[in-house]
PDB file of C-alpha atoms and ligand atoms in Angstrom:
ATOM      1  CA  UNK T 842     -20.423 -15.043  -6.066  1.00 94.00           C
ATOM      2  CA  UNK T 843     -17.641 -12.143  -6.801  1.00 98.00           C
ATOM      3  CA  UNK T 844     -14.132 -13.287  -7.929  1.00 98.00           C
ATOM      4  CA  UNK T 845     -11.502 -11.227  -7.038  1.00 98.00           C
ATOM      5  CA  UNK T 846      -7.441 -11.860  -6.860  1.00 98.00           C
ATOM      6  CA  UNK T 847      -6.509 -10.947  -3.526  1.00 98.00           C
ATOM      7  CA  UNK T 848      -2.860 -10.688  -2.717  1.00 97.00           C
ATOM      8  CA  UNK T 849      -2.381 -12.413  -5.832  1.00 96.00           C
ATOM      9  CA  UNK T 850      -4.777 -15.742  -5.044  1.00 97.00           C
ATOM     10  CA  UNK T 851      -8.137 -16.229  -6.561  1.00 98.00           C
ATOM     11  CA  UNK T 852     -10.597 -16.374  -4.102  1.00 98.00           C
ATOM     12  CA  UNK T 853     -14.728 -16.535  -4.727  1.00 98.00           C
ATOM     13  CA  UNK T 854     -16.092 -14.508  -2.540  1.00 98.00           C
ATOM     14  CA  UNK T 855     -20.087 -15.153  -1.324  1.00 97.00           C
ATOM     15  CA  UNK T 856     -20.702 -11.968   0.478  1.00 98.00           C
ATOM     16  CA  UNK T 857     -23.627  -9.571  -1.096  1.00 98.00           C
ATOM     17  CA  UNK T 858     -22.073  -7.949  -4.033  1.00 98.00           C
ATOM     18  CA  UNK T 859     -23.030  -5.045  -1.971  1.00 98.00           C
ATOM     19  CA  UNK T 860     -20.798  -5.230   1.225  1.00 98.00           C
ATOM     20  CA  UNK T 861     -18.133  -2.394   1.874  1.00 98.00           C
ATOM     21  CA  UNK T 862     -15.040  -4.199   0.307  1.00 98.00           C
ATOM     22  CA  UNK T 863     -13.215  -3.778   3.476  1.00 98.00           C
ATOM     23  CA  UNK T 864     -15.982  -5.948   5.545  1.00 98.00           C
ATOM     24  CA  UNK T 865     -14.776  -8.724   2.940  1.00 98.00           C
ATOM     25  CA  UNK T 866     -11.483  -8.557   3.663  1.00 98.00           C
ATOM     26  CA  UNK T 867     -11.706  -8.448   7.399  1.00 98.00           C
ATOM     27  CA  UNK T 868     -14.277 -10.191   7.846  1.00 98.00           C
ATOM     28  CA  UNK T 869     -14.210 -12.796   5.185  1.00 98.00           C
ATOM     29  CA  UNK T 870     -10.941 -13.301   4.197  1.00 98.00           C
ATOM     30  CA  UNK T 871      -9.206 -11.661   7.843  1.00 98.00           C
ATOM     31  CA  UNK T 872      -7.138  -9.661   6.494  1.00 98.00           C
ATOM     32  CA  UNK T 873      -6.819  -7.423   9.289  1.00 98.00           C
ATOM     33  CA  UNK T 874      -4.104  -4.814   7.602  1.00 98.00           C
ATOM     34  CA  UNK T 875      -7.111  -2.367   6.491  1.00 98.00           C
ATOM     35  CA  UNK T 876      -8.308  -0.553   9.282  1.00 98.00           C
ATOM     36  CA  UNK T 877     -12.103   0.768  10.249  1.00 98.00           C
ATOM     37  CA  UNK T 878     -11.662   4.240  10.984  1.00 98.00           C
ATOM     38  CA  UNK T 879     -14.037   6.576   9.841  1.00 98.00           C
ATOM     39  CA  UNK T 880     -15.898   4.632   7.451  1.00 98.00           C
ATOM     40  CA  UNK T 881     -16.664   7.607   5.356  1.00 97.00           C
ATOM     41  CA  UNK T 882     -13.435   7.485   2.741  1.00 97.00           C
ATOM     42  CA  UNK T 883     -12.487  10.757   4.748  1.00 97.00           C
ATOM     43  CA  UNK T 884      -9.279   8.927   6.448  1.00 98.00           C
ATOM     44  CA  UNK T 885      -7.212   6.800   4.647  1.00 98.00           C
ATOM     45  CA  UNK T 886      -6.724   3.796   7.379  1.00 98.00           C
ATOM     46  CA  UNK T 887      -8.881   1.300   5.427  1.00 98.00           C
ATOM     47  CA  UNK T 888      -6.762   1.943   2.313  1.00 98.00           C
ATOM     48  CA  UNK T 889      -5.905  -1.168  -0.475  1.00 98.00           C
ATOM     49  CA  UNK T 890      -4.863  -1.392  -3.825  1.00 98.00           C
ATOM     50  CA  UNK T 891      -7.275  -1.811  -6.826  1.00 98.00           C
ATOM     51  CA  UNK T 892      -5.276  -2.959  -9.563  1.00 98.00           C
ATOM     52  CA  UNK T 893      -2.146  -0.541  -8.373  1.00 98.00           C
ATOM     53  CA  UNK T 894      -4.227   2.127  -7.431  1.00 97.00           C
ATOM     54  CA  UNK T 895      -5.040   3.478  -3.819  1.00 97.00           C
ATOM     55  CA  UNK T 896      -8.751   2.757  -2.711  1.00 98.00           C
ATOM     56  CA  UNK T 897     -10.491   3.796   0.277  1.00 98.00           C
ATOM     57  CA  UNK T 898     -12.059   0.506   0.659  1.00 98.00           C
ATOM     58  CA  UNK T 899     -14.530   1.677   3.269  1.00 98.00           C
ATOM     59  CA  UNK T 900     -17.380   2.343   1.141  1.00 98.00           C
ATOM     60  CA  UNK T 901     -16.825   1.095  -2.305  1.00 98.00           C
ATOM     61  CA  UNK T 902     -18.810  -2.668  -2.698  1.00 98.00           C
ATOM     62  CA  UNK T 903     -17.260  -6.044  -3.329  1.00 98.00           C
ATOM     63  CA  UNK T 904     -18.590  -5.718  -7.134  1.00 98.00           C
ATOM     64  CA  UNK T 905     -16.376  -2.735  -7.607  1.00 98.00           C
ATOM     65  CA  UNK T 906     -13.463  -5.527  -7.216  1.00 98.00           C
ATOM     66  CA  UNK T 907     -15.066  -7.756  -9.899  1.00 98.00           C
ATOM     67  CA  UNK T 908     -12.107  -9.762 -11.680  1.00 98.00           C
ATOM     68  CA  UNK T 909      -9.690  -7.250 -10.118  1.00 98.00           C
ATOM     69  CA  UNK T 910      -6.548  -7.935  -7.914  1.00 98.00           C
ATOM     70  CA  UNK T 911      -6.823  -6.220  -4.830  1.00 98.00           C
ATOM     71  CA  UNK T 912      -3.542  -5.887  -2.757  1.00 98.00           C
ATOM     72  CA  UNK T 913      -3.660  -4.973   1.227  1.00 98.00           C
ATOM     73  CA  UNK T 914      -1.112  -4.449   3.501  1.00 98.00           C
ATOM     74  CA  UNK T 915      -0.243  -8.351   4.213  1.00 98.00           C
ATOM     75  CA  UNK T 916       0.662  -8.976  -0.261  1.00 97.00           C
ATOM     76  CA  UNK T 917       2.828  -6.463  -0.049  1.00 98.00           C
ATOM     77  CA  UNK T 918       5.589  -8.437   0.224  1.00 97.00           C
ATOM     78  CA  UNK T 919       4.625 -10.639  -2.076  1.00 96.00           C
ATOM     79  CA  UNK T 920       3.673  -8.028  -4.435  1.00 97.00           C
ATOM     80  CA  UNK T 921       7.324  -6.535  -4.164  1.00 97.00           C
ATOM     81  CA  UNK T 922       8.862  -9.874  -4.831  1.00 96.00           C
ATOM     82  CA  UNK T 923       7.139 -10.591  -7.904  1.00 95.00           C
ATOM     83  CA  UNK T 924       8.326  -7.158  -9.452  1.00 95.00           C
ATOM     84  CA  UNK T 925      11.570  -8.111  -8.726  1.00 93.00           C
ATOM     85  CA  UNK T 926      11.214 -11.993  -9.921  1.00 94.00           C
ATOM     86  CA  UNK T 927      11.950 -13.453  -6.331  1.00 92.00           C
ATOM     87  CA  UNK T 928      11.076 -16.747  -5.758  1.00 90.00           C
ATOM     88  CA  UNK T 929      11.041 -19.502  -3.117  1.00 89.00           C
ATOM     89  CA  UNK T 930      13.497 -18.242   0.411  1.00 91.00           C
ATOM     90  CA  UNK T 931      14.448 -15.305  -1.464  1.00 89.00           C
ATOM     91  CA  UNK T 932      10.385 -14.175  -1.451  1.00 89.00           C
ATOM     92  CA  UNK T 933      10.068 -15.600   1.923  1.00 89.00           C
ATOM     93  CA  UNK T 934      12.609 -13.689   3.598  1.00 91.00           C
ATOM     94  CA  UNK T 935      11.791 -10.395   1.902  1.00 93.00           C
ATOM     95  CA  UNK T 936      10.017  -7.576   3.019  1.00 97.00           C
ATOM     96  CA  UNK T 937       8.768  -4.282   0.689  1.00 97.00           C
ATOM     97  CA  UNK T 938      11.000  -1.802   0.690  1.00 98.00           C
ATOM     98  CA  UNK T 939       7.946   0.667   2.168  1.00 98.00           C
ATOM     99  CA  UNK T 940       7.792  -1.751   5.148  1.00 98.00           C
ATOM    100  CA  UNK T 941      11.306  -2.126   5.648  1.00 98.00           C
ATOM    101  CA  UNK T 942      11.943   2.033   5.316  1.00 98.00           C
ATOM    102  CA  UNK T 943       8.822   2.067   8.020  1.00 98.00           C
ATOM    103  CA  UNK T 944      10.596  -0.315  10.695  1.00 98.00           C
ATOM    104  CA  UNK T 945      13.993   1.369  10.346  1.00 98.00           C
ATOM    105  CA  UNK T 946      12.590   4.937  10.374  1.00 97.00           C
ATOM    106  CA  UNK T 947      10.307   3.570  13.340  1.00 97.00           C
ATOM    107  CA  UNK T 948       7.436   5.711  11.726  1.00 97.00           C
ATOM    108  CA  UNK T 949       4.036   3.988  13.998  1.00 97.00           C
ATOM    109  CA  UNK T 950       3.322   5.833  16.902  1.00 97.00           C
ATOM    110  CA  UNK T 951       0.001   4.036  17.765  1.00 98.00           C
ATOM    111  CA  UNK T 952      -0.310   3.078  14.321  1.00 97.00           C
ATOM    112  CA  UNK T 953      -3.931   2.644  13.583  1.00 98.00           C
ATOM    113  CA  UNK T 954      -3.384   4.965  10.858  1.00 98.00           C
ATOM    114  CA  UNK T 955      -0.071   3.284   9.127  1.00 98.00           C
ATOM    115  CA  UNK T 956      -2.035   0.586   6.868  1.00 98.00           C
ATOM    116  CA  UNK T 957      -3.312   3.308   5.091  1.00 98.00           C
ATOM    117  CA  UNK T 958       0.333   5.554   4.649  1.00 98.00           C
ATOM    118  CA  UNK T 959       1.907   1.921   3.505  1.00 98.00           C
ATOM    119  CA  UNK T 960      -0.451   1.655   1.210  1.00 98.00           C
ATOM    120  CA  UNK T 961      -0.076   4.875  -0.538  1.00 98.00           C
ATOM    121  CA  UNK T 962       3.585   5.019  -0.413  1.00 98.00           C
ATOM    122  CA  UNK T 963       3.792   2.022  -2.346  1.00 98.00           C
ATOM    123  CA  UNK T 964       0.990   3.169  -4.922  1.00 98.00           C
ATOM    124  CA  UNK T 965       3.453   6.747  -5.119  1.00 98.00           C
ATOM    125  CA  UNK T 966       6.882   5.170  -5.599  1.00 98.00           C
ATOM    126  CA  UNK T 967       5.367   2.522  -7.940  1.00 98.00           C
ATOM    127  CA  UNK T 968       4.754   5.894 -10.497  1.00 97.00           C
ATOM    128  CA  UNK T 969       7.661   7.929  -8.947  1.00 98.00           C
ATOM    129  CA  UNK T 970      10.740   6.497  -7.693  1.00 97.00           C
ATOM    130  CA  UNK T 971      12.194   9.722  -6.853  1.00 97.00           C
ATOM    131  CA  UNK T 972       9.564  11.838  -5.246  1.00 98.00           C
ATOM    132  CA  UNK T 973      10.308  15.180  -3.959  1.00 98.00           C
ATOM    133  CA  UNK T 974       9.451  16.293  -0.401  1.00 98.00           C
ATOM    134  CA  UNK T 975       6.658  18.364  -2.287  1.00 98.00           C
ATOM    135  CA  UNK T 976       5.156  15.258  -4.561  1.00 98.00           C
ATOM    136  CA  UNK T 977       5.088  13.199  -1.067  1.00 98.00           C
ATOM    137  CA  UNK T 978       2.886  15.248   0.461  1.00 98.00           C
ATOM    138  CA  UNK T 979       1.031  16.385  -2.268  1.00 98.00           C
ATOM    139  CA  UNK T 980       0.128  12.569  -2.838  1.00 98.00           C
ATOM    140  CA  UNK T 981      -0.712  12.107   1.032  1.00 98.00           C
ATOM    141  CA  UNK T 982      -2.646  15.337   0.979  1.00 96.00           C
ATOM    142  CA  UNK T 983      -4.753  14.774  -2.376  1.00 90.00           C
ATOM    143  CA  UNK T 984      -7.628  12.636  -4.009  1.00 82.00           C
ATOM    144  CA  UNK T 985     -10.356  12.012  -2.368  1.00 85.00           C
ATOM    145  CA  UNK T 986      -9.143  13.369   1.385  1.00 93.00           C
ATOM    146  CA  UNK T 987      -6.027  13.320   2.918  1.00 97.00           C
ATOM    147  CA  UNK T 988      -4.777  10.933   4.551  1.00 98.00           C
ATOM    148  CA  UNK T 989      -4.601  11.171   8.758  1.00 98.00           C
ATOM    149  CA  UNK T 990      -2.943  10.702  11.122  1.00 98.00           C
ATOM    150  CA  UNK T 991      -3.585  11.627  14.882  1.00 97.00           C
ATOM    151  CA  UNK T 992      -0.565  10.468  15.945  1.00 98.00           C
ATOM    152  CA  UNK T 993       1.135  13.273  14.170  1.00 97.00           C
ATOM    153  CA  UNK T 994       3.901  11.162  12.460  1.00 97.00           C
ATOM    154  CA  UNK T 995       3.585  13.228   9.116  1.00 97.00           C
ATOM    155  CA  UNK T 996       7.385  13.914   9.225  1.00 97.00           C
ATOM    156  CA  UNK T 997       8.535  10.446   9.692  1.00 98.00           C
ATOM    157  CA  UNK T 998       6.317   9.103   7.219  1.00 98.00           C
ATOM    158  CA  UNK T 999       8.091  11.646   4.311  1.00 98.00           C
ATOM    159  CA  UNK T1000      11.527  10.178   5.624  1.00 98.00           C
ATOM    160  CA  UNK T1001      10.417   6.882   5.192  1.00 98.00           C
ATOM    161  CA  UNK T1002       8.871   7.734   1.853  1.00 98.00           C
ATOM    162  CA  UNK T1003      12.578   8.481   0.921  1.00 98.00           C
ATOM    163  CA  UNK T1004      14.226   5.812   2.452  1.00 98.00           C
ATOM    164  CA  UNK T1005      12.079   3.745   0.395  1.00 98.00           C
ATOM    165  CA  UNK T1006      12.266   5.089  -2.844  1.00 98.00           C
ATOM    166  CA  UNK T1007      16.352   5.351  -2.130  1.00 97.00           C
ATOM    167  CA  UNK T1008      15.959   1.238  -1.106  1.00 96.00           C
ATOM    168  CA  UNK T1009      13.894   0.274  -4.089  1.00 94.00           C
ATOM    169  CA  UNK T1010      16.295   2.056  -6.632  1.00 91.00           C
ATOM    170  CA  UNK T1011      19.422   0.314  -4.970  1.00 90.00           C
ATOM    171  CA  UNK T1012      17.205  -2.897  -5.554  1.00 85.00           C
ATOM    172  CA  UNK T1013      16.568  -2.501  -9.237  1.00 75.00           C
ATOM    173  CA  UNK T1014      20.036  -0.950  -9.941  1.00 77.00           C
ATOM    174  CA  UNK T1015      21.138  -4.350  -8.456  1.00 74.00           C
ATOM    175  CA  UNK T1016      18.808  -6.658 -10.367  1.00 67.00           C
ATOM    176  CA  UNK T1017      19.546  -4.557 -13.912  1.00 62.00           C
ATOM    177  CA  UNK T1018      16.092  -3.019 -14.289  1.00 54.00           C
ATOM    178  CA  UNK T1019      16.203   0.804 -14.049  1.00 48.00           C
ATOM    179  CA  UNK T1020      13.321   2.408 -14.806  1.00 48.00           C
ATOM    180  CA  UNK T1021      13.300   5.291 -17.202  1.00 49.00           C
ATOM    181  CA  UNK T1022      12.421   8.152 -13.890  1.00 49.00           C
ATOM    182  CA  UNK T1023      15.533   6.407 -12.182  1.00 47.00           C
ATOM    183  CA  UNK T1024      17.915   7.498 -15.311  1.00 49.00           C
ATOM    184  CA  UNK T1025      16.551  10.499 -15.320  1.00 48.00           C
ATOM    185  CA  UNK T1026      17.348  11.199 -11.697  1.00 48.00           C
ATOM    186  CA  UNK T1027      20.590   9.297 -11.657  1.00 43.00           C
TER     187      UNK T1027
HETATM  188  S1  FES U1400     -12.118   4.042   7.213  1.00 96.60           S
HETATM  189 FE1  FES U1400     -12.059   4.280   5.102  1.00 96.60          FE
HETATM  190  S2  FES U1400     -11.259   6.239   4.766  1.00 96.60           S
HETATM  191 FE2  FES U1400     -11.548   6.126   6.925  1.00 96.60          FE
HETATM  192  S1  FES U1401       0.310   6.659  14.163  1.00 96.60           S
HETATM  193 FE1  FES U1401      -1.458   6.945  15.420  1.00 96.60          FE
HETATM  194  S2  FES U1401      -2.976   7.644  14.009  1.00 96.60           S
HETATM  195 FE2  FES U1401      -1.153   7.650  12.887  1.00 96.60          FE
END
């Protein structure tokens, strides 16, 4: 049995401590957000967060979650609201600001890839909240491969990016909390 806090709920998990991570969520837990695509970490689709940080969670096992909080693609939300203290309707009703910035810059094409760009825009602006043009791709384009698209919706995904990070500042402004990068930008 593997415990791990997924999208902020405990759940005890009886796969083989073995299985790719994303087989448990999928499969297990149907969390269909994280997407199969190459199965090699060489892609990006399958992409979570492990404790804030960007995993490829094609190949790394359900152990490597141990006692962790994993967040995919359907906490983010959640995730979002509980920075910002939201509770109740006001949770309900919200969306992250990366998901919002992605419907209103209408960045999918056929998006099998978009789980994974979500997922690493949110991971960015959580450390940056003012990334340039050159620190948005850099983050799409480094670690462990970048991440793909075949689509070819790089562009939209930077303006998105932005609209985001613009969104989320707005947001804390609003709420009182601005973050130390936000003064220095402001
Ligand atoms: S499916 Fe995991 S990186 Fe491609
Ligand atoms: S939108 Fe089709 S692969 Fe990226």
């Amino acid at each position: 049995m593997t415990s791990v806090i997924v999208n902020g709920v405990k759940r005890e998990l009886q796969a083989p401590a073995d299985t790719p991570l994303l087989y448990v969520l999928r499969n297990d837990l149907e969390l269909t957000g994280p997407q199969f695509g190459c199965g090699l970490a060489q892609c990006g689709a399958c992409s979570v967060l492990l404790n804030g940080k960007e995993v490829r969670s094609c190949i790394p096992p359900l152990a490597s979650a141990s006692g962790k909080e994993v967040t995919t693609l359907e906490g983010l939300s959640a995730r979002w609201a509980k920075q910002k203290g939201l509770s109740g309707e006001a949770a309900a009703k919200t969306l992250h600001p990366v998901q919002q910035a992605w419907i209103e810059e209408q960045t999918p094409l056929c998006g099998f890839c978009q789980n994974g760009m979500l997922i690493k825009a949110t991971e960015l602006l959580e450390s940056n909240a003012s990334p340039t043009v050159s620190q948005i791709k850099d983050a799409f384009t480094s670690g462990v491969s970048p991440h793909l698209c075949r689509c070819g919706s790089y562009t939209a995904i930077i303006q998105a990016v932005q609209r985001a990070a613009g969104a989320m500042k707005r947001t804390a402004r609003s709420l009182g909390v601005v973050r130390d990068s936000e003064r220095s930008n402001a």
